[in-house]
Amino acid sequence: MADALAALPRIELQEYGAAVIIDAAGIDHLALVEANKRWKRALGLSGDPIRVEDLGDGRVKLRAEAVTGVVRIGHTDLEIAPKFLRAGDSGWQTVLWRILSVVEGGHVDENLTTAHDLASLSMPDLLAEMFLASYAKGAARGLPRGYLTEQASGNTLRGSLDPSRLGAWVARPWELPYVADLLTDDTSLARLLRWSAECLAATVKAPGRARAVREIAAGLSHVGRQPPHLLDAQRISLGIQHQGLEAARIVGLLLLEGAGVHHASGDHALSGFLWNSDVIYENYIYWLCRRAAARRGERVSKGAIKFGEVISGDGSKLETTPDVVFRDPGGVTVAVTDSKYKRLGTRPKSSDTYQVLTAGHVLGCQRISLTYPVAVDREPTVWRVASALGGSDIELTALPLNLMSLTLPEGPRLLIDKVCAWLDADLFAGTTSEAPALAGGSK
């Protein structure tokens, strides 16, 4: 099974990149339509993540928008690289995995990140490693058990009398209708873990890894095969003694969110794993900034900032929401940054600069920046923005972060160092009173 899956046709796409033209017979159109509807709804997208155009000559054109990850359409795998990386560069999966390890809760075994070549593992294999390590740790004392309410009748009263069946009791007074709570292993968590193990066994490429998850599924054969509803799975909570299973639960949720409509009939060919690129980038930048702030004894926050007093007419206060606000131990704002999931040209877009300049002005902060993802090292660009109203000058930095550094073991530290270097730089060091212009657009 693993060998067959490893040989599945694969189409490499670039988020917002050039469209790929393929033979129409090489893609399951109905499965693609269903996947587009589900991922659009799940990720809150305004349009289909995979745009399809029928060229009318037996070929179709595919283009990915606003998503990154891997998704299976019928018997074809689509791999979607982030827009700032090259689809042909295998390192993008490593970068995505390291970002997701933080954004999705940080449930990654440190042994996995150091003892394995991440670039050689597919996304299902990475999730399988995460699942196996968590299950081995959390199930050492057995899985959590729960109570199941049962309606039954018998010569002995168990639990409490069931008043809804008193008519049956009158007809057969020798049988007592009762409702009892039974302690059982067949819980929502156990069903989720069994189903997840079966899913992973059918999708991982490494035979040994597939065998390990199949053994877990076999060990849970006494519980139901049907996974819990997604809402029920999201409500699963673990006690202190079973916290080791949290990573396995997270994997199960990811699988359940990507399973589509086929899991109910026992088909474990996963639809895949797609993420909203803008959201995961914004969350990852917040994590980097939080680490950088902690190193400096500061803290970060994100929230709406209201400003402006209405002096005439009807209305309410104005509002802006910067992505990250840095504050010192006394609560004074020292820096503001906005994460921009865009390609950085020679200068930021006007709308982006206005937004962060407003936040800096309202919060009384001279140091502001816009962070951009890049695939090669690039020096920050710094502008001095003077006020014509007699206020203090503001330092605006276009801060490029080379996410390809995440292919290195020390990658996260390098990115945190980059943020710290921006925070530590002397304001307006080596500048003159002339401020470079910012008006205009960007790429």
PDB file of N, CA and C in Angstrom, residues 371-414:
ATOM      1  N   THR A 371       6.976  43.406   8.282  1.00  0.00           N
ATOM      2  CA  THR A 371       7.772  42.194   8.084  1.00  0.00           C
ATOM      3  C   THR A 371       7.284  41.459   6.837  1.00  0.00           C
ATOM      4  N   TYR A 372       8.233  41.050   6.023  1.00  0.00           N
ATOM      5  CA  TYR A 372       7.932  40.373   4.762  1.00  0.00           C
ATOM      6  C   TYR A 372       8.660  39.032   4.703  1.00  0.00           C
ATOM      7  N   PRO A 373       8.022  37.988   4.142  1.00  0.00           N
ATOM      8  CA  PRO A 373       8.722  36.715   3.937  1.00  0.00           C
ATOM      9  C   PRO A 373       9.548  36.763   2.651  1.00  0.00           C
ATOM     10  N   VAL A 374      10.782  36.296   2.731  1.00  0.00           N
ATOM     11  CA  VAL A 374      11.642  36.213   1.548  1.00  0.00           C
ATOM     12  C   VAL A 374      12.325  34.853   1.551  1.00  0.00           C
ATOM     13  N   ALA A 375      12.908  34.494   0.412  1.00  0.00           N
ATOM     14  CA  ALA A 375      13.560  33.192   0.272  1.00  0.00           C
ATOM     15  C   ALA A 375      15.075  33.286   0.241  1.00  0.00           C
ATOM     16  N   VAL A 376      15.614  34.501   0.240  1.00  0.00           N
ATOM     17  CA  VAL A 376      17.065  34.714   0.285  1.00  0.00           C
ATOM     18  C   VAL A 376      17.335  35.838   1.276  1.00  0.00           C
ATOM     19  N   ASP A 377      18.555  35.861   1.804  1.00  0.00           N
ATOM     20  CA  ASP A 377      18.908  36.915   2.756  1.00  0.00           C
ATOM     21  C   ASP A 377      18.835  38.282   2.089  1.00  0.00           C
ATOM     22  N   ARG A 378      18.288  39.221   2.815  1.00  0.00           N
ATOM     23  CA  ARG A 378      18.128  40.575   2.293  1.00  0.00           C
ATOM     24  C   ARG A 378      18.185  41.548   3.456  1.00  0.00           C
ATOM     25  N   GLU A 379      18.910  42.638   3.269  1.00  0.00           N
ATOM     26  CA  GLU A 379      19.054  43.612   4.332  1.00  0.00           C
ATOM     27  C   GLU A 379      17.773  44.442   4.486  1.00  0.00           C
ATOM     28  N   PRO A 380      17.451  44.853   5.723  1.00  0.00           N
ATOM     29  CA  PRO A 380      16.278  45.721   5.913  1.00  0.00           C
ATOM     30  C   PRO A 380      16.478  47.071   5.237  1.00  0.00           C
ATOM     31  N   THR A 381      15.378  47.677   4.852  1.00  0.00           N
ATOM     32  CA  THR A 381      15.383  49.043   4.336  1.00  0.00           C
ATOM     33  C   THR A 381      14.721  49.930   5.373  1.00  0.00           C
ATOM     34  N   VAL A 382      15.378  51.037   5.710  1.00  0.00           N
ATOM     35  CA  VAL A 382      14.890  51.908   6.783  1.00  0.00           C
ATOM     36  C   VAL A 382      14.615  53.297   6.216  1.00  0.00           C
ATOM     37  N   TRP A 383      13.452  53.830   6.556  1.00  0.00           N
ATOM     38  CA  TRP A 383      13.080  55.181   6.173  1.00  0.00           C
ATOM     39  C   TRP A 383      12.904  56.040   7.431  1.00  0.00           C
ATOM     40  N   ARG A 384      13.288  57.292   7.294  1.00  0.00           N
ATOM     41  CA  ARG A 384      13.009  58.260   8.351  1.00  0.00           C
ATOM     42  C   ARG A 384      11.835  59.111   7.887  1.00  0.00           C
ATOM     43  N   VAL A 385      10.766  59.064   8.632  1.00  0.00           N
ATOM     44  CA  VAL A 385       9.542  59.773   8.260  1.00  0.00           C
ATOM     45  C   VAL A 385       9.390  60.977   9.190  1.00  0.00           C
ATOM     46  N   ALA A 386       9.573  62.172   8.631  1.00  0.00           N
ATOM     47  CA  ALA A 386       9.486  63.400   9.418  1.00  0.00           C
ATOM     48  C   ALA A 386       8.040  63.880   9.478  1.00  0.00           C
ATOM     49  N   SER A 387       7.709  64.569  10.545  1.00  0.00           N
ATOM     50  CA  SER A 387       6.374  65.141  10.717  1.00  0.00           C
ATOM     51  C   SER A 387       6.404  66.624  10.345  1.00  0.00           C
ATOM     52  N   ALA A 388       5.484  67.028   9.507  1.00  0.00           N
ATOM     53  CA  ALA A 388       5.377  68.444   9.140  1.00  0.00           C
ATOM     54  C   ALA A 388       4.559  69.226  10.151  1.00  0.00           C
ATOM     55  N   LEU A 389       4.073  68.526  11.195  1.00  0.00           N
ATOM     56  CA  LEU A 389       3.262  69.186  12.224  1.00  0.00           C
ATOM     57  C   LEU A 389       4.055  69.407  13.507  1.00  0.00           C
ATOM     58  N   GLY A 390       5.348  69.182  13.443  1.00  0.00           N
ATOM     59  CA  GLY A 390       6.174  69.430  14.621  1.00  0.00           C
ATOM     60  C   GLY A 390       6.323  68.235  15.533  1.00  0.00           C
ATOM     61  N   GLY A 391       5.829  67.064  15.141  1.00  0.00           N
ATOM     62  CA  GLY A 391       5.958  65.873  15.970  1.00  0.00           C
ATOM     63  C   GLY A 391       7.308  65.219  15.787  1.00  0.00           C
ATOM     64  N   SER A 392       7.541  64.123  16.534  1.00  0.00           N
ATOM     65  CA  SER A 392       8.795  63.390  16.436  1.00  0.00           C
ATOM     66  C   SER A 392       8.863  62.610  15.134  1.00  0.00           C
ATOM     67  N   ASP A 393      10.090  62.426  14.629  1.00  0.00           N
ATOM     68  CA  ASP A 393      10.287  61.601  13.447  1.00  0.00           C
ATOM     69  C   ASP A 393      10.007  60.134  13.784  1.00  0.00           C
ATOM     70  N   ILE A 394       9.618  59.371  12.769  1.00  0.00           N
ATOM     71  CA  ILE A 394       9.339  57.945  12.935  1.00  0.00           C
ATOM     72  C   ILE A 394      10.284  57.143  12.052  1.00  0.00           C
ATOM     73  N   GLU A 395      10.793  56.053  12.589  1.00  0.00           N
ATOM     74  CA  GLU A 395      11.656  55.141  11.832  1.00  0.00           C
ATOM     75  C   GLU A 395      10.817  53.968  11.337  1.00  0.00           C
ATOM     76  N   LEU A 396      10.701  53.879  10.005  1.00  0.00           N
ATOM     77  CA  LEU A 396       9.940  52.784   9.401  1.00  0.00           C
ATOM     78  C   LEU A 396      10.901  51.825   8.723  1.00  0.00           C
ATOM     79  N   THR A 397      10.787  50.533   9.060  1.00  0.00           N
ATOM     80  CA  THR A 397      11.676  49.514   8.509  1.00  0.00           C
ATOM     81  C   THR A 397      10.881  48.476   7.737  1.00  0.00           C
ATOM     82  N   ALA A 398      11.332  48.190   6.519  1.00  0.00           N
ATOM     83  CA  ALA A 398      10.837  47.019   5.801  1.00  0.00           C
ATOM     84  C   ALA A 398      11.754  45.872   6.198  1.00  0.00           C
ATOM     85  N   LEU A 399      11.242  44.962   7.025  1.00  0.00           N
ATOM     86  CA  LEU A 399      12.063  43.924   7.646  1.00  0.00           C
ATOM     87  C   LEU A 399      11.838  42.588   6.935  1.00  0.00           C
ATOM     88  N   PRO A 400      12.750  42.181   6.043  1.00  0.00           N
ATOM     89  CA  PRO A 400      12.589  40.894   5.355  1.00  0.00           C
ATOM     90  C   PRO A 400      13.117  39.744   6.216  1.00  0.00           C
ATOM     91  N   LEU A 401      12.325  38.690   6.343  1.00  0.00           N
ATOM     92  CA  LEU A 401      12.726  37.509   7.113  1.00  0.00           C
ATOM     93  C   LEU A 401      12.866  36.329   6.158  1.00  0.00           C
ATOM     94  N   ASN A 402      14.065  35.795   6.063  1.00  0.00           N
ATOM     95  CA  ASN A 402      14.353  34.681   5.158  1.00  0.00           C
ATOM     96  C   ASN A 402      13.856  33.382   5.788  1.00  0.00           C
ATOM     97  N   LEU A 403      12.645  32.976   5.439  1.00  0.00           N
ATOM     98  CA  LEU A 403      12.069  31.777   6.032  1.00  0.00           C
ATOM     99  C   LEU A 403      12.762  30.507   5.572  1.00  0.00           C
ATOM    100  N   MET A 404      13.536  30.574   4.491  1.00  0.00           N
ATOM    101  CA  MET A 404      14.289  29.394   4.062  1.00  0.00           C
ATOM    102  C   MET A 404      15.372  29.026   5.067  1.00  0.00           C
ATOM    103  N   SER A 405      15.690  29.934   5.985  1.00  0.00           N
ATOM    104  CA  SER A 405      16.649  29.590   7.040  1.00  0.00           C
ATOM    105  C   SER A 405      16.084  28.518   7.969  1.00  0.00           C
ATOM    106  N   LEU A 406      14.764  28.294   7.907  1.00  0.00           N
ATOM    107  CA  LEU A 406      14.151  27.255   8.736  1.00  0.00           C
ATOM    108  C   LEU A 406      14.527  25.854   8.280  1.00  0.00           C
ATOM    109  N   THR A 407      15.185  25.724   7.135  1.00  0.00           N
ATOM    110  CA  THR A 407      15.710  24.415   6.745  1.00  0.00           C
ATOM    111  C   THR A 407      16.915  24.037   7.596  1.00  0.00           C
ATOM    112  N   LEU A 408      17.484  25.000   8.327  1.00  0.00           N
ATOM    113  CA  LEU A 408      18.622  24.755   9.210  1.00  0.00           C
ATOM    114  C   LEU A 408      18.133  24.512  10.634  1.00  0.00           C
ATOM    115  N   PRO A 409      18.834  23.680  11.406  1.00  0.00           N
ATOM    116  CA  PRO A 409      18.412  23.432  12.792  1.00  0.00           C
ATOM    117  C   PRO A 409      18.318  24.709  13.617  1.00  0.00           C
ATOM    118  N   GLU A 410      19.220  25.683  13.352  1.00  0.00           N
ATOM    119  CA  GLU A 410      19.217  26.923  14.118  1.00  0.00           C
ATOM    120  C   GLU A 410      18.344  27.992  13.482  1.00  0.00           C
ATOM    121  N   GLY A 411      17.510  27.606  12.505  1.00  0.00           N
ATOM    122  CA  GLY A 411      16.698  28.560  11.770  1.00  0.00           C
ATOM    123  C   GLY A 411      15.840  29.470  12.629  1.00  0.00           C
ATOM    124  N   PRO A 412      15.025  28.944  13.559  1.00  0.00           N
ATOM    125  CA  PRO A 412      14.199  29.836  14.386  1.00  0.00           C
ATOM    126  C   PRO A 412      15.032  30.853  15.157  1.00  0.00           C
ATOM    127  N   ARG A 413      16.190  30.437  15.675  1.00  0.00           N
ATOM    128  CA  ARG A 413      17.036  31.379  16.420  1.00  0.00           C
ATOM    129  C   ARG A 413      17.535  32.502  15.508  1.00  0.00           C
ATOM    130  N   LEU A 414      17.883  32.162  14.264  1.00  0.00           N
ATOM    131  CA  LEU A 414      18.355  33.182  13.338  1.00  0.00           C
ATOM    132  C   LEU A 414      17.281  34.223  13.067  1.00  0.00           C
TER     133      LEU A 414
END
